[in-house]
mmCIF file of C-alpha atoms in Angstrom:
data_model
loop_
_atom_site.group_PDB
_atom_site.id
_atom_site.type_symbol
_atom_site.label_atom_id
_atom_site.label_comp_id
_atom_site.label_asym_id
_atom_site.label_seq_id
_atom_site.Cartn_x
_atom_site.Cartn_y
_atom_site.Cartn_z
ATOM 1 C CA UNK A 1 -0.205 0.096 -0.183
ATOM 2 C CA UNK A 2 2.978 2.491 0.330
ATOM 3 C CA UNK A 3 3.110 2.961 3.929
ATOM 4 C CA UNK A 4 6.210 3.691 5.356
ATOM 5 C CA UNK A 5 7.253 0.594 7.307
ATOM 6 C CA UNK A 6 8.562 2.329 10.002
ATOM 7 C CA UNK A 7 6.505 5.149 10.711
ATOM 8 C CA UNK A 8 3.710 2.295 11.241
ATOM 9 C CA UNK A 9 6.203 -0.230 13.216
ATOM 10 C CA UNK A 10 6.188 3.332 15.349
ATOM 11 C CA UNK A 11 2.898 3.597 16.052
ATOM 12 C CA UNK A 12 2.205 -0.114 16.720
ATOM 13 C CA UNK A 13 5.028 -0.822 19.683
ATOM 14 C CA UNK A 14 3.996 2.852 20.869
ATOM 15 C CA UNK A 15 0.728 2.669 20.423
ATOM 16 C CA UNK A 16 0.076 5.875 18.939
ATOM 17 C CA UNK A 17 -1.704 6.913 15.377
ATOM 18 C CA UNK A 18 0.727 6.333 12.067
ATOM 19 C CA UNK A 19 0.005 10.272 11.603
ATOM 20 C CA UNK A 20 1.300 11.299 15.535
ATOM 21 C CA UNK A 21 4.544 9.058 15.195
ATOM 22 C CA UNK A 22 7.339 11.443 15.811
ATOM 23 C CA UNK A 23 11.025 11.250 14.414
ATOM 24 C CA UNK A 24 12.172 9.875 17.434
ATOM 25 C CA UNK A 25 9.574 6.899 17.305
ATOM 26 C CA UNK A 26 10.521 5.860 14.040
ATOM 27 C CA UNK A 27 14.173 5.585 14.725
ATOM 28 C CA UNK A 28 13.346 3.545 17.377
ATOM 29 C CA UNK A 29 10.597 1.453 15.186
ATOM 30 C CA UNK A 30 13.671 1.651 12.416
ATOM 31 C CA UNK A 31 16.261 -0.485 14.991
ATOM 32 C CA UNK A 32 13.201 -2.828 15.881
ATOM 33 C CA UNK A 33 13.246 -3.637 11.953
ATOM 34 C CA UNK A 34 16.237 -4.354 11.426
ATOM 35 C CA UNK A 35 17.236 -5.767 14.672
ATOM 36 C CA UNK A 36 14.323 -8.501 14.798
ATOM 37 C CA UNK A 37 14.726 -9.443 11.564
ATOM 38 C CA UNK A 38 18.537 -10.028 11.894
ATOM 39 C CA UNK A 39 17.705 -11.982 15.172
ATOM 40 C CA UNK A 40 18.711 -9.797 17.525
ATOM 41 C CA UNK A 41 17.480 -10.372 20.991
ATOM 42 C CA UNK A 42 15.648 -8.358 23.691
ATOM 43 C CA UNK A 43 19.003 -8.047 25.898
ATOM 44 C CA UNK A 44 20.530 -6.773 22.201
ATOM 45 C CA UNK A 45 17.717 -4.422 21.807
ATOM 46 C CA UNK A 46 17.515 -3.129 25.166
ATOM 47 C CA UNK A 47 21.804 -2.532 25.144
ATOM 48 C CA UNK A 48 21.457 -0.612 21.294
ATOM 49 C CA UNK A 49 17.925 1.556 22.394
ATOM 50 C CA UNK A 50 18.892 2.002 25.982
ATOM 51 C CA UNK A 51 16.047 0.971 27.871
ATOM 52 C CA UNK A 52 15.440 -2.245 30.111
ATOM 53 C CA UNK A 53 15.143 -5.854 29.297
ATOM 54 C CA UNK A 54 11.586 -5.878 29.594
ATOM 55 C CA UNK A 55 10.594 -2.834 27.290
ATOM 56 C CA UNK A 56 12.873 -4.096 25.090
ATOM 57 C CA UNK A 57 11.092 -7.894 25.147
ATOM 58 C CA UNK A 58 7.629 -5.755 25.067
ATOM 59 C CA UNK A 59 8.968 -4.542 22.061
ATOM 60 C CA UNK A 60 9.402 -8.069 20.204
ATOM 61 C CA UNK A 61 6.316 -9.558 21.721
ATOM 62 C CA UNK A 62 4.175 -6.171 20.312
ATOM 63 C CA UNK A 63 6.003 -6.749 16.832
ATOM 64 C CA UNK A 64 5.534 -10.410 16.514
ATOM 65 C CA UNK A 65 1.881 -10.315 17.670
ATOM 66 C CA UNK A 66 1.188 -7.456 14.230
ATOM 67 C CA UNK A 67 3.751 -9.491 12.304
ATOM 68 C CA UNK A 68 3.044 -13.194 12.659
ATOM 69 C CA UNK A 69 4.769 -14.094 9.297
ATOM 70 C CA UNK A 70 7.634 -12.459 10.052
ATOM 71 C CA UNK A 71 8.408 -14.882 12.996
ATOM 72 C CA UNK A 72 7.225 -17.766 10.457
ATOM 73 C CA UNK A 73 9.659 -16.943 8.133
ATOM 74 C CA UNK A 74 12.158 -16.658 10.373
ATOM 75 C CA UNK A 75 11.623 -20.341 11.908
ATOM 76 C CA UNK A 76 11.072 -21.584 8.312
ATOM 77 C CA UNK A 77 15.044 -19.898 7.233
ATOM 78 C CA UNK A 78 16.357 -21.868 10.511
ATOM 79 C CA UNK A 79 15.076 -24.977 9.558
ATOM 80 C CA UNK A 80 15.925 -25.417 6.472
ATOM 81 C CA UNK A 81 19.181 -24.400 7.036
ATOM 82 C CA UNK A 82 19.471 -27.065 9.769
ATOM 83 C CA UNK A 83 18.434 -29.416 6.674
ATOM 84 C CA UNK A 84 20.188 -28.242 4.416
ATOM 85 C CA UNK A 85 23.572 -27.122 5.273
ATOM 86 C CA UNK A 86 23.132 -23.310 3.582
ATOM 87 C CA UNK A 87 21.056 -20.363 3.317
ATOM 88 C CA UNK A 88 19.827 -19.089 -0.059
ATOM 89 C CA UNK A 89 19.128 -15.487 -1.761
ATOM 90 C CA UNK A 90 15.971 -14.617 -3.605
ATOM 91 C CA UNK A 91 18.774 -15.353 -6.975
ATOM 92 C CA UNK A 92 19.502 -18.576 -5.322
ATOM 93 C CA UNK A 93 23.147 -17.391 -4.498
ATOM 94 C CA UNK A 94 23.823 -19.780 -1.641
ATOM 95 C CA UNK A 95 25.858 -19.532 1.346
ATOM 96 C CA UNK A 96 27.041 -22.461 3.461
ATOM 97 C CA UNK A 97 26.309 -22.409 7.257
ATOM 98 C CA UNK A 98 28.016 -25.412 8.381
ATOM 99 C CA UNK A 99 27.775 -24.375 12.081
ATOM 100 C CA UNK A 100 23.655 -24.112 12.310
ATOM 101 C CA UNK A 101 23.672 -27.655 13.965
ATOM 102 C CA UNK A 102 27.162 -26.891 16.280
ATOM 103 C CA UNK A 103 26.368 -28.130 20.041
ATOM 104 C CA UNK A 104 28.295 -25.025 20.966
ATOM 105 C CA UNK A 105 25.258 -22.619 21.701
ATOM 106 C CA UNK A 106 26.944 -18.957 20.952
ATOM 107 C CA UNK A 107 28.181 -20.651 17.615
ATOM 108 C CA UNK A 108 25.002 -22.038 17.119
ATOM 109 C CA UNK A 109 23.232 -18.952 17.772
ATOM 110 C CA UNK A 110 25.126 -16.805 15.443
ATOM 111 C CA UNK A 111 24.928 -19.378 12.752
ATOM 112 C CA UNK A 112 20.866 -18.869 13.129
ATOM 113 C CA UNK A 113 21.361 -15.210 12.487
ATOM 114 C CA UNK A 114 22.969 -16.226 9.335
ATOM 115 C CA UNK A 115 20.384 -18.241 8.072
ATOM 116 C CA UNK A 116 17.544 -15.659 8.494
ATOM 117 C CA UNK A 117 19.976 -12.804 7.494
ATOM 118 C CA UNK A 118 21.186 -14.353 4.244
ATOM 119 C CA UNK A 119 17.430 -14.013 2.035
ATOM 120 C CA UNK A 120 16.870 -11.073 3.844
ATOM 121 C CA UNK A 121 19.985 -8.720 3.431
ATOM 122 C CA UNK A 122 21.818 -11.020 0.908
ATOM 123 C CA UNK A 123 18.923 -10.823 -1.422
ATOM 124 C CA UNK A 124 18.854 -7.164 -1.196
ATOM 125 C CA UNK A 125 22.767 -7.326 -1.812
ATOM 126 C CA UNK A 126 21.868 -9.181 -5.379
ATOM 127 C CA UNK A 127 19.660 -6.503 -6.533
ATOM 128 C CA UNK A 128 21.870 -4.067 -6.022
ATOM 129 C CA UNK A 129 24.286 -5.696 -8.184
ATOM 130 C CA UNK A 130 22.008 -6.606 -10.419
ATOM 131 C CA UNK A 131 20.412 -2.823 -10.772
ATOM 132 C CA UNK A 132 24.351 -1.716 -10.927
ATOM 133 C CA UNK A 133 24.924 -3.925 -13.639
ATOM 134 C CA UNK A 134 21.904 -2.896 -15.839
ATOM 135 C CA UNK A 135 22.569 0.805 -14.822
ATOM 136 C CA UNK A 136 25.855 0.348 -16.480
ATOM 137 C CA UNK A 137 25.468 -0.490 -19.568
ATOM 138 C CA UNK A 138 21.994 1.925 -19.873
ATOM 139 C CA UNK A 139 25.026 4.718 -19.151
ATOM 140 C CA UNK A 140 27.036 3.120 -21.683
ATOM 141 C CA UNK A 141 24.013 2.624 -24.089
ATOM 142 C CA UNK A 142 23.135 5.983 -24.059
ATOM 143 C CA UNK A 143 27.478 7.453 -23.791
ATOM 144 C CA UNK A 144 26.753 9.259 -20.626
ATOM 145 C CA UNK A 145 29.547 11.082 -19.141
ATOM 146 C CA UNK A 146 28.012 11.221 -15.669
ATOM 147 C CA UNK A 147 29.371 8.195 -13.512
ATOM 148 C CA UNK A 148 28.204 5.771 -11.263
ATOM 149 C CA UNK A 149 30.896 5.957 -8.208
ATOM 150 C CA UNK A 150 30.104 4.008 -5.259
ATOM 151 C CA UNK A 151 27.184 2.397 -3.221
ATOM 152 C CA UNK A 152 26.406 2.893 0.590
ATOM 153 C CA UNK A 153 24.053 0.321 1.820
ATOM 154 C CA UNK A 154 21.352 0.683 -0.591
ATOM 155 C CA UNK A 155 22.272 3.624 -2.407
ATOM 156 C CA UNK A 156 23.929 4.514 -4.977
ATOM 157 C CA UNK A 157 26.267 7.731 -5.662
ATOM 158 C CA UNK A 158 26.603 8.947 -9.327
ATOM 159 C CA UNK A 159 28.639 11.880 -10.651
ATOM 160 C CA UNK A 160 26.201 14.125 -12.493
ATOM 161 C CA UNK A 161 26.638 15.902 -15.229
ATOM 162 C CA UNK A 162 23.836 18.606 -14.886
ATOM 163 C CA UNK A 163 22.610 18.404 -18.840
ATOM 164 C CA UNK A 164 22.196 14.686 -18.778
ATOM 165 C CA UNK A 165 19.934 15.064 -15.107
ATOM 166 C CA UNK A 166 16.629 14.479 -17.015
ATOM 167 C CA UNK A 167 17.889 10.678 -18.916
ATOM 168 C CA UNK A 168 19.893 9.739 -16.111
ATOM 169 C CA UNK A 169 16.974 10.160 -13.320
ATOM 170 C CA UNK A 170 14.794 8.514 -15.887
ATOM 171 C CA UNK A 171 17.254 5.480 -16.385
ATOM 172 C CA UNK A 172 18.265 4.970 -12.261
ATOM 173 C CA UNK A 173 14.326 5.135 -11.643
ATOM 174 C CA UNK A 174 13.290 2.653 -14.027
ATOM 175 C CA UNK A 175 16.090 -0.066 -14.005
ATOM 176 C CA UNK A 176 16.523 0.359 -9.911
ATOM 177 C CA UNK A 177 12.829 0.015 -9.618
ATOM 178 C CA UNK A 178 11.869 -2.613 -12.323
ATOM 179 C CA UNK A 179 15.117 -5.029 -10.851
ATOM 180 C CA UNK A 180 13.171 -7.735 -10.254
ATOM 181 C CA UNK A 181 9.037 -7.972 -9.781
ATOM 182 C CA UNK A 182 7.714 -8.664 -6.458
ATOM 183 C CA UNK A 183 4.699 -8.872 -4.322
ATOM 184 C CA UNK A 184 5.706 -5.422 -2.761
ATOM 185 C CA UNK A 185 7.211 -3.327 -5.513
ATOM 186 C CA UNK A 186 10.470 -2.032 -5.303
ATOM 187 C CA UNK A 187 10.360 2.023 -4.580
ATOM 188 C CA UNK A 188 12.967 4.103 -5.072
ATOM 189 C CA UNK A 189 13.976 7.698 -4.149
ATOM 190 C CA UNK A 190 16.176 10.141 -6.144
ATOM 191 C CA UNK A 191 17.947 13.152 -4.395
ATOM 192 C CA UNK A 192 20.661 15.654 -5.816
ATOM 193 C CA UNK A 193 23.027 18.240 -3.921
ATOM 194 C CA UNK A 194 26.786 18.922 -4.117
ATOM 195 C CA UNK A 195 26.930 16.762 -0.587
ATOM 196 C CA UNK A 196 25.149 14.745 1.747
ATOM 197 C CA UNK A 197 24.245 18.164 3.734
ATOM 198 C CA UNK A 198 22.048 19.878 0.683
ATOM 199 C CA UNK A 199 20.639 16.713 -0.774
ATOM 200 C CA UNK A 200 17.164 17.479 -2.247
ATOM 201 C CA UNK A 201 14.476 15.048 -3.845
ATOM 202 C CA UNK A 202 14.413 14.930 -7.437
ATOM 203 C CA UNK A 203 11.826 11.836 -7.346
#
C-alpha cells in the first residue's frame, strides 16, 4: 500500500496513530525492525536502544503479534538451513552455514542469525548488484558522461553532469525499481546535491 514500514511499526510499539509518529519514535522502530529480522535478542535490543530488557521484550512481543508471518519466516529459514546446511538468496546465491547444527550454543545462535540474514540482506545485495550492472549498461548505451561512483548500503552515488540530469534520473528510476518483480513493489527515492548535507528530492 506504499506505507512507511518504520512509521507503521512505531505506531504499533508506541500505541499511537501513524500520523502522530515523531522522528524519535521512527528511529526506535527502524532499529526494532532491523534488529528483530536479524535475530537480535531482547538483551541486545535493550542495549542498542538504552532501555530495560522488559521494554525491549515488550517491543519484540508486540512486533511478532502484529507480524506473525515474520516469525514464521524466521523459523522456516532456520529449519531449512538445519536440514540443508546452507541458506539461499532470492537469486539462488548459496551461503554455506555448517555451524547451524553446532553443539556450542553461541556458535549455533550466530549461525541461526546468518540463516535469517542471508535471504534478507543477501537478496538486497543481489538486487543492488544487478541494478548496478543494468545501470552501467544504460549509461554506456546512452554515451553519458555521468558516472556511477559508489554504493552506501542501499544507495548508489552518481557524479552527475547537470545537462544529463533528466536522462540519468529516468534510467536510475526505471532500472532500480524494475530490477525484479516482487509482491511488494520496489520503490526508489532520488536526490541531488553538492554534498549529503545539501540534498533535495528529485523523484
